[in-house]
Short mmCIF file of N, CA and C in Angstrom, two decimals:
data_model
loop_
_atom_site.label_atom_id
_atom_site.label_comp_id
_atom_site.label_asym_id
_atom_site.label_seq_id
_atom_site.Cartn_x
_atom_site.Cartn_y
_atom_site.Cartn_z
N UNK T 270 10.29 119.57 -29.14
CA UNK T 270 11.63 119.71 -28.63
C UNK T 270 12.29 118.33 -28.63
N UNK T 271 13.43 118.34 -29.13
CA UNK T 271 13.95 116.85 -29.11
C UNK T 271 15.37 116.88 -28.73
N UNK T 272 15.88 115.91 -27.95
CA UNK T 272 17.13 116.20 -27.45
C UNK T 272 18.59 116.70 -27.51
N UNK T 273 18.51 117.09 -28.86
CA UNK T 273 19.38 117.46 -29.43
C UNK T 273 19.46 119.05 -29.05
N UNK T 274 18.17 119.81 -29.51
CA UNK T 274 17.89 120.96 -29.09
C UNK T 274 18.27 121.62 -27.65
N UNK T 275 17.99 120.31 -26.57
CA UNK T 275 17.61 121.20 -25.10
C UNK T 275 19.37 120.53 -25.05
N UNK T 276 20.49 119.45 -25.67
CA UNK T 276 21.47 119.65 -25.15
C UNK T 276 22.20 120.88 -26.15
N UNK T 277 22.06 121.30 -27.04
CA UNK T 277 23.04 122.57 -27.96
C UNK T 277 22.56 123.85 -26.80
N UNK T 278 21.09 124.05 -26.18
CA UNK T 278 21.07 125.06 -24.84
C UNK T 278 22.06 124.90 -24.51
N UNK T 279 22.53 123.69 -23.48
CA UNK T 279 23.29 123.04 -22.39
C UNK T 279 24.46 123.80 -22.59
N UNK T 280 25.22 123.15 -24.23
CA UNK T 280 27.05 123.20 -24.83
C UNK T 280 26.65 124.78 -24.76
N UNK T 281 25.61 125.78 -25.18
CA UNK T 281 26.19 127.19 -25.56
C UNK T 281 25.86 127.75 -24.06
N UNK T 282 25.30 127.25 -23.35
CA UNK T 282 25.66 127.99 -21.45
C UNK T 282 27.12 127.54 -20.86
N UNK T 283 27.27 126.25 -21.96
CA UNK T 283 29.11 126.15 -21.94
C UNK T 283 29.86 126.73 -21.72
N UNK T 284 29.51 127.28 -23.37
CA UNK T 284 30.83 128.18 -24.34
C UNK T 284 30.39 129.61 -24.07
N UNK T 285 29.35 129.95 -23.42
CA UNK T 285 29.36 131.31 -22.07
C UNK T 285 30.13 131.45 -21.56
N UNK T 286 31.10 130.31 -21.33
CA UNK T 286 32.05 130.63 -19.94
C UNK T 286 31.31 130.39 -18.75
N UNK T 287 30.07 129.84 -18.74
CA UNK T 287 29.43 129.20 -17.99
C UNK T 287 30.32 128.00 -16.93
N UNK T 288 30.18 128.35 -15.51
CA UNK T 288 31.13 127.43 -14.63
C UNK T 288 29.83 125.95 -14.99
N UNK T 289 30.33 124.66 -14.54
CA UNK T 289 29.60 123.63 -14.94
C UNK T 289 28.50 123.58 -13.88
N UNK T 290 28.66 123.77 -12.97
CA UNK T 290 27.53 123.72 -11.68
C UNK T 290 26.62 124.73 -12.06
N UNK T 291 26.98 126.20 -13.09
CA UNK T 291 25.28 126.84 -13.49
C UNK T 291 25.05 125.70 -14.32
N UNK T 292 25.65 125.36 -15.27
CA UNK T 292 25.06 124.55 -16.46
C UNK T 292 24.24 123.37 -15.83
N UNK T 293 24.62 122.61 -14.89
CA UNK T 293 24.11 122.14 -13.81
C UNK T 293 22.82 122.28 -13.38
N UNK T 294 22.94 123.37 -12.98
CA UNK T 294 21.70 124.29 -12.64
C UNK T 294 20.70 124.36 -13.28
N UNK T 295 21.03 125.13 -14.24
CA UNK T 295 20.34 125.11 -15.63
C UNK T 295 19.37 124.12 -16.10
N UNK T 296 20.17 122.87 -15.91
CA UNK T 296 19.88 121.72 -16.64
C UNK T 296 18.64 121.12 -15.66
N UNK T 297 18.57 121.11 -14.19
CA UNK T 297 17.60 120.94 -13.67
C UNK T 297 16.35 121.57 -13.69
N UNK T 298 16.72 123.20 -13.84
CA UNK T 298 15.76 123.96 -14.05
C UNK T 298 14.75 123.20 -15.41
N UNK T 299 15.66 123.12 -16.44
CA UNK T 299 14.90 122.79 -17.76
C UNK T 299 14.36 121.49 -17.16
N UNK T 300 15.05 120.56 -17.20
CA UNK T 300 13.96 118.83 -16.96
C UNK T 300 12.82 119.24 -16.26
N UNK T 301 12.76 119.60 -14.77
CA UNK T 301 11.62 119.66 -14.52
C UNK T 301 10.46 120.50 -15.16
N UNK T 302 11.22 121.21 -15.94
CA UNK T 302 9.86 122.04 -16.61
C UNK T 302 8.83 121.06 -17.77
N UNK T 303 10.02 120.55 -18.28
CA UNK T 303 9.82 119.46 -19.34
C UNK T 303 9.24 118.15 -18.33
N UNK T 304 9.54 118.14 -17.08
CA UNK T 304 9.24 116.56 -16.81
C UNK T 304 7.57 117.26 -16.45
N UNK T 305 7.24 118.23 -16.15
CA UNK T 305 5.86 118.73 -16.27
C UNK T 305 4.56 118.96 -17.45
N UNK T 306 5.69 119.33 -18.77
CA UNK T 306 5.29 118.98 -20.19
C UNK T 306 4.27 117.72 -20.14
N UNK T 307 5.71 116.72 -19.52
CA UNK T 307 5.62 115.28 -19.85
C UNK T 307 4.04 114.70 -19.17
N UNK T 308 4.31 115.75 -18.10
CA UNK T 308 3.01 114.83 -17.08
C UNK T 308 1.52 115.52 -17.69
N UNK T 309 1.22 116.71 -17.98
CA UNK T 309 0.53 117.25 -19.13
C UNK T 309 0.18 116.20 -20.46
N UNK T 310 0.87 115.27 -20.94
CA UNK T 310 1.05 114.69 -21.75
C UNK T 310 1.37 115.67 -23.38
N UNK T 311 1.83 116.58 -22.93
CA UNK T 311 2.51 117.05 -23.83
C UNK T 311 3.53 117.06 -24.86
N UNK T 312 4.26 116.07 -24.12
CA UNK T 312 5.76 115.99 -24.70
C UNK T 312 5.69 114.39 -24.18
N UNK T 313 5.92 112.91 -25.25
CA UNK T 313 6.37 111.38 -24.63
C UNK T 313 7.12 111.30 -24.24
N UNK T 314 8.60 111.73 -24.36
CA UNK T 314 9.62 111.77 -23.04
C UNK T 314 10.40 113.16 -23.05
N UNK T 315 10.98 113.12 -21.90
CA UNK T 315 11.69 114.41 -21.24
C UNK T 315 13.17 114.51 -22.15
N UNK T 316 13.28 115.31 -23.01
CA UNK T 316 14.55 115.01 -23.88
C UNK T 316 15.58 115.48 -23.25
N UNK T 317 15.26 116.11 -21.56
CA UNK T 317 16.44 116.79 -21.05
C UNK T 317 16.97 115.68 -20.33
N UNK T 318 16.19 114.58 -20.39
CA UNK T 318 16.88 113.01 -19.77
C UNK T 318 18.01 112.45 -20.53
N UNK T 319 18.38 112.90 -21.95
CA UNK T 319 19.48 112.10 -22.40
C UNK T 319 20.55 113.47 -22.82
N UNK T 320 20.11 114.55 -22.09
CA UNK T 320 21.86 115.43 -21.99
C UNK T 320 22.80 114.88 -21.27
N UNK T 321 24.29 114.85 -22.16
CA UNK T 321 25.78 114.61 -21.02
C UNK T 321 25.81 115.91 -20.46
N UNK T 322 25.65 116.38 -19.33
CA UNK T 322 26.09 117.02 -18.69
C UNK T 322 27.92 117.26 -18.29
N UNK T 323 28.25 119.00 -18.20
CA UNK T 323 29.83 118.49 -17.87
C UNK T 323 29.99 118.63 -16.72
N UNK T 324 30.89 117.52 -16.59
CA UNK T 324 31.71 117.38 -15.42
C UNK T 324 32.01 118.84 -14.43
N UNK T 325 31.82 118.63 -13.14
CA UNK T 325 32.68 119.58 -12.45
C UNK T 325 33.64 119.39 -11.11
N UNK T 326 34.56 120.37 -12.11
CA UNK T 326 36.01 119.78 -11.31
C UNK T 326 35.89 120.06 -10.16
N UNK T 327 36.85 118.91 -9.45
CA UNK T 327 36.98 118.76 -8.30
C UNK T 327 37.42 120.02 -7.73
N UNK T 328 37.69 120.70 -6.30
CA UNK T 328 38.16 121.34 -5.90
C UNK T 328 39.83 121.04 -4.92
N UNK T 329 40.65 121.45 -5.04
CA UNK T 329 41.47 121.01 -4.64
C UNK T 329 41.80 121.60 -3.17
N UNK T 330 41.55 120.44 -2.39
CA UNK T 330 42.05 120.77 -0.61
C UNK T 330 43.19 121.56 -0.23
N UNK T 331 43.14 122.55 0.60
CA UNK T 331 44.33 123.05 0.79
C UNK T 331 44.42 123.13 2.49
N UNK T 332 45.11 122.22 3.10
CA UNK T 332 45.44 121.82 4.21
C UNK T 332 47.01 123.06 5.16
N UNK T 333 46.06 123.20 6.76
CA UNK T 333 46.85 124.00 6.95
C UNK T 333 48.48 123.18 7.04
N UNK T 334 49.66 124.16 6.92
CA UNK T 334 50.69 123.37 7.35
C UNK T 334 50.90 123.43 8.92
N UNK T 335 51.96 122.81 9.62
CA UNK T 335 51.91 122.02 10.24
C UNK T 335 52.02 123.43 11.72
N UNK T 336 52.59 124.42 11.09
CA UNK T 336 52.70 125.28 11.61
C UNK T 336 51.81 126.60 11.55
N UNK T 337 50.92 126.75 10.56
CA UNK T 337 49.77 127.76 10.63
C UNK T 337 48.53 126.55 11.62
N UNK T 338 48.76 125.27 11.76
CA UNK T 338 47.99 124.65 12.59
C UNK T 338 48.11 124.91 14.28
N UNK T 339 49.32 124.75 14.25
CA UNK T 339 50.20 125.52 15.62
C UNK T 339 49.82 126.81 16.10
N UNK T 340 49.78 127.97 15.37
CA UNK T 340 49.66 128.97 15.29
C UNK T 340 48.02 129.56 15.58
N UNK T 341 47.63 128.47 14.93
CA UNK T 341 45.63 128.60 14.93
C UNK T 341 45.53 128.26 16.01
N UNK T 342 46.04 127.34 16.32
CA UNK T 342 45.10 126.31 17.78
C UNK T 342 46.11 127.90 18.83
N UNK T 343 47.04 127.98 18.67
CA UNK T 343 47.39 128.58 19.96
C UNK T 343 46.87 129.96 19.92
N UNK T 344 46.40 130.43 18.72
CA UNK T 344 45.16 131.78 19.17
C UNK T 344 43.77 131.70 19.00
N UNK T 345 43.58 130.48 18.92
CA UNK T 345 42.05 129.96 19.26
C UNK T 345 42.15 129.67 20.78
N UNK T 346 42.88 128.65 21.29
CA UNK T 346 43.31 128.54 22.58
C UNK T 346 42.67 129.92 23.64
N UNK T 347 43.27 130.66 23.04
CA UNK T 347 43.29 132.24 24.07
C UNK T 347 41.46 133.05 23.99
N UNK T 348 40.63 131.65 23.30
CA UNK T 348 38.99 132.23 23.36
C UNK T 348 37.86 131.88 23.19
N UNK T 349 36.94 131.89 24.16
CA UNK T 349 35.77 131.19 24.67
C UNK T 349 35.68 130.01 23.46
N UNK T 350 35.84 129.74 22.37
CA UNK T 350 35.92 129.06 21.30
C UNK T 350 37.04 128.07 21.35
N UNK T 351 38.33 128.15 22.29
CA UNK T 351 38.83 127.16 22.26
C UNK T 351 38.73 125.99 22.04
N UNK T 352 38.23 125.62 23.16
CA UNK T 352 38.08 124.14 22.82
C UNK T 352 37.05 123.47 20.97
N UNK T 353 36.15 124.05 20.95
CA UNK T 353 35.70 123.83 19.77
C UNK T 353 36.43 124.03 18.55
N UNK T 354 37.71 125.17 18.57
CA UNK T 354 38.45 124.97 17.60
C UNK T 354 39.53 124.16 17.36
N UNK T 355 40.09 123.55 18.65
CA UNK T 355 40.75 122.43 18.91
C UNK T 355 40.46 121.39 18.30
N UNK T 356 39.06 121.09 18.93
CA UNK T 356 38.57 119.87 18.12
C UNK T 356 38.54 119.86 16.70
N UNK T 357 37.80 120.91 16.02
CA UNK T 357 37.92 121.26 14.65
C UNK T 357 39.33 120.34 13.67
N UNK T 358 40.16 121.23 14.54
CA UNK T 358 41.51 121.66 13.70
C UNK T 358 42.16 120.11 13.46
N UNK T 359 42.07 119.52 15.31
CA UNK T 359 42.74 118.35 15.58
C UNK T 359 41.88 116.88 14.78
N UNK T 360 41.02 116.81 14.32
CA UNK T 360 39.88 115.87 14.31
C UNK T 360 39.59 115.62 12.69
N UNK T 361 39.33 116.99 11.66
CA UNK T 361 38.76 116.52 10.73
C UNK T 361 37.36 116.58 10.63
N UNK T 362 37.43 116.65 11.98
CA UNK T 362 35.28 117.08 11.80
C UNK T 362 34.67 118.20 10.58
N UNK T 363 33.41 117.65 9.77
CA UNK T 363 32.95 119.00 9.49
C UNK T 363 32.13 119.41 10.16
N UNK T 364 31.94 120.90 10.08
CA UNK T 364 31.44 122.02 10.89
C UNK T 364 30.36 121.60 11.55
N UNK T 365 29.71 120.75 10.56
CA UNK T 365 28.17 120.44 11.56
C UNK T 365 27.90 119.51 12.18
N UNK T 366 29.50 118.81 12.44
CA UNK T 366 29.56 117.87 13.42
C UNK T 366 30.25 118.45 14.57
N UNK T 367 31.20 118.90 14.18
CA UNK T 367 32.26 119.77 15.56
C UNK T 367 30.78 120.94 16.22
N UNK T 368 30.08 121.18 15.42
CA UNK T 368 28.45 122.13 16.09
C UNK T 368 27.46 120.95 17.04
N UNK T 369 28.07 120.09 16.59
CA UNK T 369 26.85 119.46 16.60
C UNK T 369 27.07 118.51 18.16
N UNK T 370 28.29 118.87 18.52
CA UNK T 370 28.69 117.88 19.99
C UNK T 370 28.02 118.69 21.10
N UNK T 371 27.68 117.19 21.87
CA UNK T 371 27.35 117.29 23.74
C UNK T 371 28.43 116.66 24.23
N UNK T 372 28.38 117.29 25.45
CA UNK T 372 29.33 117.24 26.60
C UNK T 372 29.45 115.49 26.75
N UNK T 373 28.29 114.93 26.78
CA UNK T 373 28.13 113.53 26.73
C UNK T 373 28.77 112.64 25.63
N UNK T 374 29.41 113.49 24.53
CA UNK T 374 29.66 113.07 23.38
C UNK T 374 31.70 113.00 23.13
N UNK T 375 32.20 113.60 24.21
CA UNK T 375 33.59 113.83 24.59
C UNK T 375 33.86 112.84 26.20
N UNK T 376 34.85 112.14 25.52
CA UNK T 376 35.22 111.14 26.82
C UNK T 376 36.34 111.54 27.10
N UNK T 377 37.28 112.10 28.16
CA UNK T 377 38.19 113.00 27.88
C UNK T 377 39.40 112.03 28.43
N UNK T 378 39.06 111.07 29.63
CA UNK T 378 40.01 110.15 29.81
C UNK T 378 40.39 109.21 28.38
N UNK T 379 39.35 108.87 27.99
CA UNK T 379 39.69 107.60 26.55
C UNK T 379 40.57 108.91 25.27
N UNK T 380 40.42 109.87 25.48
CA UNK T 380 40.71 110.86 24.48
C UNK T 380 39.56 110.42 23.01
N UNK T 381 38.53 110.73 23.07
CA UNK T 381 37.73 110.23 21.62
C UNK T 381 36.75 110.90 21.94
N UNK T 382 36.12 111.03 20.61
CA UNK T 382 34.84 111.95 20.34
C UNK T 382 33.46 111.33 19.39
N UNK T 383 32.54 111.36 20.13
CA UNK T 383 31.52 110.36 19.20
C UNK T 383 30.84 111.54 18.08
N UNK T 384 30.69 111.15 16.99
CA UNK T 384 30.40 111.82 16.33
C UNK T 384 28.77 110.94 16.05
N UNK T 385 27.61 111.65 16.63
CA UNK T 385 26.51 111.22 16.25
C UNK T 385 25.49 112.10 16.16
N UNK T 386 25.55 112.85 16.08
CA UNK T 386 25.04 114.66 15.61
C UNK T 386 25.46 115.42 14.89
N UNK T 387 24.58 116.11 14.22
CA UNK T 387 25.15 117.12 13.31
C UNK T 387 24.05 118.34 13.44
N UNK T 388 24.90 119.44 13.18
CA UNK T 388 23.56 120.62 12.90
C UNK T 388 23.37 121.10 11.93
N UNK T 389 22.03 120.87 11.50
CA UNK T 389 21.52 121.71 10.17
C UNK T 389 20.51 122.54 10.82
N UNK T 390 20.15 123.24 9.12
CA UNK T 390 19.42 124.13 8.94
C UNK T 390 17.53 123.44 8.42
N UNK T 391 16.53 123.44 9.39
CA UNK T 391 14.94 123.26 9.23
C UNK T 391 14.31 124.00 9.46
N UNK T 392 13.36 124.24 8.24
CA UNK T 392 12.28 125.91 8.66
C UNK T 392 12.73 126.44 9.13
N UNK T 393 13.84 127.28 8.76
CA UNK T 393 14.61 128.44 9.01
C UNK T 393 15.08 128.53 10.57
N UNK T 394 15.70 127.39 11.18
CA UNK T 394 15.88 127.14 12.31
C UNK T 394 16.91 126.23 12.30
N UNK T 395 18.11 126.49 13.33
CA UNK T 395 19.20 126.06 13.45
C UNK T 395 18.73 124.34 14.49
N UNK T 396 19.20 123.56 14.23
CA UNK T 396 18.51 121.84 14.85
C UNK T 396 19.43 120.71 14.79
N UNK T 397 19.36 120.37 15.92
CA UNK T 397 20.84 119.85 16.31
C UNK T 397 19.63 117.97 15.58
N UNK T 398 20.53 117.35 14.96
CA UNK T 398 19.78 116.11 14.53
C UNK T 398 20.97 114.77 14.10
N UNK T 399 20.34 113.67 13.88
CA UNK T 399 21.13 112.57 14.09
C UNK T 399 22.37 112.97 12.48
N UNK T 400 23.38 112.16 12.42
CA UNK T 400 23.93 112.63 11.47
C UNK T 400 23.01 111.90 10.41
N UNK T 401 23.57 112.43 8.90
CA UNK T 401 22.35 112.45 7.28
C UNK T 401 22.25 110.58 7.52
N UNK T 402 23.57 110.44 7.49
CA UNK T 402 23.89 108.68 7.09
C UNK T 402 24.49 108.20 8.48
N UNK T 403 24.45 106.77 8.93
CA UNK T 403 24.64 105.77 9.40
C UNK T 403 26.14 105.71 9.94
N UNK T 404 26.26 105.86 8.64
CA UNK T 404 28.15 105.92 8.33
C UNK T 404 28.82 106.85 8.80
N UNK T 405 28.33 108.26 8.44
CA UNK T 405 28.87 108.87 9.20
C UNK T 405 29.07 109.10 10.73
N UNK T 406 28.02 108.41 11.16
CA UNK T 406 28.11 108.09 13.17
C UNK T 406 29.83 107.17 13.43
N UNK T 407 30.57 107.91 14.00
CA UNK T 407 31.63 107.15 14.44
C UNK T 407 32.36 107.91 15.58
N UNK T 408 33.51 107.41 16.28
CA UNK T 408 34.12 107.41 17.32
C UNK T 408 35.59 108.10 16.64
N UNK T 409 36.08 109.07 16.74
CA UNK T 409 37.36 109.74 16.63
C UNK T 409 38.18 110.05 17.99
N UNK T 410 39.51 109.40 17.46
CA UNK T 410 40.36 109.53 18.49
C UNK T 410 41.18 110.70 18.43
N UNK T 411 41.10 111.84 19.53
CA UNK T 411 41.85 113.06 19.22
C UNK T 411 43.32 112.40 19.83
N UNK T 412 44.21 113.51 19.42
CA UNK T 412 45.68 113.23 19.45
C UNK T 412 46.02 113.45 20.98
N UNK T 413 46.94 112.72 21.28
CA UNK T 413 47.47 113.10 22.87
C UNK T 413 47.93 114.79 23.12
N UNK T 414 48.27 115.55 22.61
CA UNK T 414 48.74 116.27 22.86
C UNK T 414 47.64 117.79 22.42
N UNK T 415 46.18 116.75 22.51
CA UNK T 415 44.82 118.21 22.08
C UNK T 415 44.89 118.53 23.64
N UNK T 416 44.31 120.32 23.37
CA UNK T 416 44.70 121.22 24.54
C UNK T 416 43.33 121.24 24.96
N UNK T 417 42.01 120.48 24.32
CA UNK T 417 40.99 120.75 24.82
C UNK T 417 40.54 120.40 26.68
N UNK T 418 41.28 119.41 27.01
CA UNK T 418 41.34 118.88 28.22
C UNK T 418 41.71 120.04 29.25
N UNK T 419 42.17 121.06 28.99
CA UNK T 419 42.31 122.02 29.89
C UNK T 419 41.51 123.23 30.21
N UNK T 420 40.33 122.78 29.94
CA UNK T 420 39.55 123.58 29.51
C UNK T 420 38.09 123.00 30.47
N UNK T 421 38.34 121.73 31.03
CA UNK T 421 37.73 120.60 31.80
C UNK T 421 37.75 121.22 33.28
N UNK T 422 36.64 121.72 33.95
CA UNK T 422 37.62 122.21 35.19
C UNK T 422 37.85 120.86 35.98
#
C-alpha cells in the first residue's frame, strides 16, 4: 500500500458527499490499522501519515438577539433553573462550566464567578473535576443588572 492509494480512499469518501469530519474519521480509523501493520513490521511506514486531509468548516455562531435573551432569562427566571440559566445566558460559560459551579465559586457582592470546575463524563459517571487547561480557570464578571442575586435568600 503506498500513499497514494490510502489518499484516492480518502478524495472518493470525498466525492461521496462525505461531510469532512467522516472523512476524518475514516482517516483515523485507517492509520491506526496501518500504524499496527507498521508495528508487525509489515509495512516501513504508515502511508496514511502523508494524506492532506480536508478541511472542516467552521460552524457559524448564532447568538441570541438582544431580545430573545430578554425573553429567555425572563422565562428561565420563573424556574428552579433560574439562576443557572442566568448565569449561562449572562456569562458565556460553557455548559460544563456553568455545571460545574459551587456556591463557594459565586461572590455575589463583587458580582464575579470563578470558573475552576468543569463537569465531565468518567466511567460512565457524571464528575465534577478541575477545568481540561490552566487557562481556562478564570474569574468572570457578571453584568450589574444579572437577576441571579435574587435568588440569594
Amino acid at each position: 500500500m503506498r500513499p497514494l492509494g490510502s489518499a484516492n480512499y480518502v478524495s472518493a469518501d470525498d466525492e461521496r458527499g462525505l461531510s469532512a469530519r467522516t472523512v476524518r474519521y475514516t482517516h483515523v480509523v485507517l492509520r491506526s490499522a496501518l500504524l499496527q501493520a507498521l508495528h508487525w513490521r509489515l509495512l516501513l511506514e504508515n502511508p496514511a501519515d502523508r494524506i492532506k486531509l480536508p478541511q472542516q468548516p467552521r460552524c457559524e455562531m448564532r447568538a441570541l438577539t438582544l431580545e430573545q435573551a430578554r425573553t429567555s432569562l425572563k422565562a428561565a427566571l420563573a424556574t428552579p433553573y433560574g439562576p443557572m440559566l442566568a448565569v449561562a445566558l449572562t456569562t458565556g460559560m460553557r455548559p460544563s462550566e456553568y455545571l460545574g459551579l459551587e456556591c463557594q465559586d459565586i461572590n455575589w457582592e463583587r458580582q464575579t464567578v470563578s470558573v475552576v470546575h468543569s463537569v465531565r463524563r468518567r466511567d460512565g459517571r457524571w464528575r465534577l473535576t478541575d477545568t481540561k487547561r490552566p487557562r481556562s480557570r478564570r474569574l468572570i464578571r457578571t453584568p450589574h443588572n444579572n437577576h441571579c442575586g435574587q435568588f440569594v435568600p
